Amino acid sequence: MALLELHDVCKVYSEEGRSITVLDRVSFDVETERFVCLVGPSGCGKSTLLRMIAGLDQPTSGQILYDGRPVVGVNPHIAVVFQSFALFPWLTVSQNVELGLESRGVDPKTRKGLADKYIDQVGLDGFEEAYPRELSGGMKQRVGIARALAVEPRLLCMDEPFSALDALTAQNLREEVLSLWEDQNLKVSSIVMVTHGIEEAVFMADRIVAFSARPGRVISIVPVDLPRPRNRKDEAFLRLTDQVYSLIV
């Protein structure tokens, strides 16, 4: 069953009297309980598409459906984890995590309970009163993930969430995100993640949507049928990585 459907989605910006087409007739589905990665050259519109999926921007033409209904405005069933952490430096970890809940009018007691739950889930128990300046990059991104999970979305969108981290921290977080997603007690059904890393996509995804250079068009949808946990040194893993890489260079 498709949780998300994109039908001929286009995005055109007007700049100084000329039109720039960023995305051209993008179509694909995201089924329930699936992890989908979007890959492609820099500037092909992947992050723009993620914003439109979340309802933070609107397509110029075409249609995006969530659970069979058009996405119009911010969708309360979708949350976003940003590349830049997007934390408010004057708020504590707990306050940052509660922010999305507060904007939805959730009462303080329930907010605190949900914040504590997901702070613990991402391994930050004991850091509730810390400020972003006191955290490492990996810890800041954990706060961003906890904030997204706290609103208990069915669809989680992630925009290059590990690209600002060192290699070891990024790999640890990849594995933790997969563990969280596979947790049956978590509300998240599916994840859509933008990445520049082909190996990262093969490591995490069930399906990889490969885009052309701008204007971004879907050039291939590659199923990833490798069993989990995945070994980067396996021949099948390396072969699939090479296959996806050859599509976008």
C-alpha positions as a printed NumPy array, in Angstrom:
array([[  0.   ,   0.   ,   0.   ],
       [  1.355,   3.433,  -0.964],
       [  1.737,   5.858,   1.914],
       [  3.104,   8.543,  -0.419],
       [  2.486,   9.046,  -4.152],
       [  4.14 ,  11.541,  -6.474],
       [  2.572,  12.112,  -9.879],
       [  4.409,  14.189, -12.529],
       [  5.75 ,  16.644,  -9.943],
       [  7.452,  19.71 , -11.43 ],
       [  9.087,  22.672,  -9.716],
       [  9.917,  25.862, -11.621],
       [ 11.447,  29.009, -10.116],
       [ 11.264,  32.412, -11.763],
       [ 14.387,  34.498, -11.41 ],
       [ 15.135,  37.844, -13.053],
       [ 12.613,  37.28 , -15.807],
       [ 13.665,  33.723, -16.629],
       [ 12.344,  30.356, -15.528],
       [ 14.518,  27.672, -13.955],
       [ 13.131,  24.139, -13.935],
       [ 14.445,  22.284, -10.895],
       [ 12.313,  19.131, -11.04 ],
       [ 10.635,  17.695, -14.127],
       [  7.762,  15.164, -14.064],
       [  8.898,  13.233, -11.002],
       [  6.769,  10.173, -10.228],
       [  7.262,   7.389,  -7.673],
       [  5.548,   5.814,  -4.668],
       [  6.649,   5.139,  -1.106],
       [  4.915,   2.128,   0.375],
       [  4.317,   1.56 ,   4.085],
       [  7.223,   0.114,   6.071],
       [  9.777,   1.116,   3.461],
       [ 13.053,   3.053,   3.601],
       [ 13.568,   5.037,   0.381],
       [ 16.711,   7.003,  -0.49 ],
       [ 16.871,   9.784,  -3.088],
       [ 20.255,  10.076,  -4.809],
       [ 21.545,  12.24 ,  -7.619],
       [ 23.986,  15.012,  -8.543],
       [ 24.154,  18.148,  -6.422],
       [ 21.508,  20.679,  -7.463],
       [ 19.109,  18.154,  -9.009],
       [ 16.273,  19.136,  -6.639],
       [ 16.317,  16.315,  -4.074],
       [ 16.054,  18.608,  -1.034],
       [ 13.417,  20.726,  -2.784],
       [ 11.399,  17.58 ,  -3.402],
       [ 11.712,  16.565,   0.26 ],
       [ 10.371,  19.957,   1.332],
       [  7.386,  19.537,  -0.981],
       [  6.702,  16.054,   0.393],
       [  6.6  ,  17.55 ,   3.893],
       [  4.317,  20.366,   2.738],
       [  6.926,  23.089,   3.351],
       [  6.799,  24.02 ,  -0.345],
       [  4.373,  23.367,  -3.184],
       [  4.963,  21.891,  -6.649],
       [  4.461,  24.111,  -9.675],
       [  2.5  ,  21.297, -11.275],
       [  1.772,  17.656, -10.619],
       [  0.476,  16.16 ,  -7.395],
       [  1.785,  14.738,  -4.134],
       [ -0.575,  12.461,  -2.222],
       [ -0.185,  11.323,   1.37 ],
       [ -2.406,   8.395,   2.314],
       [ -4.451,   9.098,  -0.817],
       [ -5.001,  12.794,  -0.094],
       [ -3.249,  15.813,  -1.663],
       [ -0.505,  17.375,   0.448],
       [ -1.615,  20.961,   1.057],
       [  0.407,  22.845,   3.654],
       [  2.437,  21.296,   6.451],
       [  1.426,  17.681,   7.015],
       [  1.165,  16.792,  10.742],
       [  1.912,  13.136,   9.932],
       [  5.31 ,  13.976,   8.422],
       [  8.425,  15.2  ,  10.258],
       [ 11.776,  16.391,   8.88 ],
       [ 15.347,  15.943,  10.112],
       [ 17.558,  18.662,   8.633],
       [ 21.208,  18.522,   7.603],
       [ 22.1  ,  21.624,   9.63 ],
       [ 20.616,  20.309,  12.934],
       [ 18.336,  23.41 ,  13.059],
       [ 18.459,  23.695,  16.864],
       [ 17.693,  26.891,  18.772],
       [ 20.865,  27.715,  20.749],
       [ 18.976,  29.437,  23.586],
       [ 16.834,  26.338,  24.263],
       [ 17.86 ,  23.215,  26.152],
       [ 17.796,  19.754,  24.595],
       [ 14.412,  19.086,  26.172],
       [ 12.984,  22.422,  25.035],
       [ 14.235,  21.865,  21.467],
       [ 12.603,  18.443,  21.367],
       [  9.341,  19.801,  22.762],
       [  9.166,  22.604,  20.203],
       [  7.172,  20.757,  17.544],
       [  4.757,  19.459,  20.16 ],
       [  4.302,  22.939,  21.617],
       [  3.462,  24.351,  18.171],
       [  0.72 ,  21.721,  17.915],
       [ -0.829,  22.762,  21.215],
       [  0.17 ,  19.648,  23.178],
       [ -0.131,  20.241,  26.93 ],
       [  3.111,  20.68 ,  28.948],
       [  2.879,  17.374,  30.854],
       [  2.381,  15.314,  27.678],
       [  5.125,  17.292,  25.9  ],
       [  7.622,  16.528,  28.641],
       [  6.716,  12.848,  28.682],
       [  7.174,  12.496,  24.926],
       [ 10.391,  14.543,  24.947],
       [ 11.88 ,  12.409,  27.733],
       [ 10.869,   9.223,  25.908],
       [ 12.537,  10.119,  22.626],
       [ 15.588,  11.759,  24.186],
       [ 16.153,   8.406,  25.875],
       [ 15.479,   6.558,  22.59 ],
       [ 18.296,   8.422,  20.812],
       [ 20.765,   7.885,  23.659],
       [ 20.769,  11.362,  25.205],
       [ 19.338,  10.489,  28.617],
       [ 20.96 ,  12.824,  31.151],
       [ 21.449,  15.675,  28.65 ],
       [ 17.921,  17.084,  28.869],
       [ 19.089,  20.406,  30.353],
       [ 22.182,  20.811,  28.169],
       [ 22.368,  23.545,  25.517],
       [ 23.399,  22.926,  21.872],
       [ 26.779,  24.621,  22.441],
       [ 27.592,  21.886,  24.954],
       [ 26.939,  19.055,  22.487],
       [ 29.013,  17.386,  19.791],
       [ 27.781,  17.288,  16.196],
       [ 26.492,  13.759,  16.6  ],
       [ 24.62 ,  14.676,  19.761],
       [ 23.056,  17.707,  18.062],
       [ 21.766,  15.508,  15.264],
       [ 20.385,  13.09 ,  17.837],
       [ 18.402,  16.024,  19.254],
       [ 17.09 ,  16.746,  15.754],
       [ 16.053,  13.12 ,  15.341],
       [ 14.382,  13.074,  18.783],
       [ 12.474,  16.262,  17.93 ],
       [ 11.197,  14.692,  14.707],
       [ 10.238,  11.435,  16.425],
       [  8.497,  13.205,  19.31 ],
       [  5.611,  14.299,  17.083],
       [  5.214,  10.587,  16.25 ],
       [  5.027,  10.905,  12.441],
       [  4.128,   8.048,  10.132],
       [  6.567,   9.353,   7.499],
       [ 10.014,  10.63 ,   8.471],
       [ 11.915,  12.773,   5.956],
       [ 15.685,  13.161,   6.379],
       [ 17.77 ,  15.646,   4.387],
       [ 21.407,  14.471,   4.306],
       [ 21.272,  13.935,   8.082],
       [ 24.79 ,  12.51 ,   8.431],
       [ 26.748,  14.672,   5.98 ],
       [ 28.008,  17.158,   8.596],
       [ 29.367,  14.421,  10.884],
       [ 32.69 ,  12.606,  11.028],
       [ 32.785,   9.138,   9.462],
       [ 32.584,   7.097,  12.673],
       [ 29.781,   9.179,  14.218],
       [ 27.851,   9.089,  10.93 ],
       [ 28.071,   5.294,  10.722],
       [ 26.973,   4.873,  14.342],
       [ 23.974,   7.133,  13.708],
       [ 23.037,   5.273,  10.514],
       [ 22.876,   2.039,  12.455],
       [ 20.919,   3.69 ,  15.283],
       [ 18.371,   5.175,  12.864],
       [ 17.835,   1.737,  11.298],
       [ 17.384,   0.205,  14.748],
       [ 14.863,   2.89 ,  15.703],
       [ 12.944,   2.453,  12.456],
       [ 12.76 ,  -1.329,  12.939],
       [ 11.444,  -0.89 ,  16.5  ],
       [  7.814,  -2.049,  16.421],
       [  6.916,   0.385,  19.216],
       [  7.847,   3.384,  17.075],
       [  5.096,   5.17 ,  15.125],
       [  7.244,   5.778,  12.03 ],
       [  6.139,   3.57 ,   9.146],
       [  8.389,   4.793,   6.317],
       [ 11.466,   6.973,   5.823],
       [ 12.464,   9.071,   2.814],
       [ 16.091,  10.222,   2.972],
       [ 18.107,  12.473,   0.674],
       [ 21.767,  11.528,   0.411],
       [ 24.792,  12.14 ,  -1.808],
       [ 26.36 ,   8.909,  -0.568],
       [ 25.661,   5.937,  -2.832],
       [ 27.136,   3.508,  -0.32 ],
       [ 25.006,   5.088,   2.409],
       [ 21.881,   4.588,   0.294],
       [ 22.702,   0.932,  -0.376],
       [ 23.408,   0.396,   3.329],
       [ 20.094,   1.872,   4.492],
       [ 17.428,   1.73 ,   1.795],
       [ 14.87 ,  -0.763,   0.524],
       [ 14.588,   1.265,  -2.684],
       [ 16.833,   3.901,  -4.249],
       [ 15.353,   6.597,  -6.496],
       [ 18.11 ,   7.887,  -8.785],
       [ 17.811,  11.383, -10.279],
       [ 19.424,  12.99 , -13.302],
       [ 21.256,  16.311, -13.187],
       [ 19.054,  19.423, -13.148],
       [ 16.299,  19.455, -14.024],
       [ 15.896,  16.45 , -11.759],
       [ 14.133,  13.53 , -13.412],
       [ 13.774,   9.993, -12.117],
       [ 16.131,   7.902, -14.235],
       [ 15.832,   4.648, -12.305],
       [ 14.256,   3.093,  -9.223],
       [ 16.57 ,   0.418,  -7.856],
       [ 15.322,  -2.189,  -5.371],
       [ 17.785,  -3.131,  -2.625],
       [ 17.097,  -6.765,  -1.793],
       [ 20.133,  -7.333,   0.428],
       [ 19.449,  -8.851,   3.862],
       [ 20.03 ,  -6.752,   6.986],
       [ 22.398,  -6.066,   8.648],
       [ 24.385,  -5.279,   5.508],
       [ 28.103,  -5.77 ,   5.047],
       [ 29.838,  -3.153,   2.899],
       [ 32.456,  -5.704,   1.854],
       [ 29.989,  -8.239,   0.474],
       [ 30.265,  -8.737,  -3.276],
       [ 26.531,  -8.117,  -3.779],
       [ 26.761,  -4.846,  -1.812],
       [ 29.707,  -3.631,  -3.884],
       [ 28.033,  -4.657,  -7.141],
       [ 24.843,  -2.763,  -6.311],
       [ 26.829,   0.306,  -5.224],
       [ 28.622,   0.319,  -8.582],
       [ 25.305,  -0.102, -10.412],
       [ 23.72 ,   2.92 ,  -8.726],
       [ 26.881,   4.991,  -9.121],
       [ 26.941,   4.307, -12.856],
       [ 23.401,   5.672, -13.185],
       [ 24.184,   9.175, -11.971],
       [ 27.703,   9.93 , -13.264]])
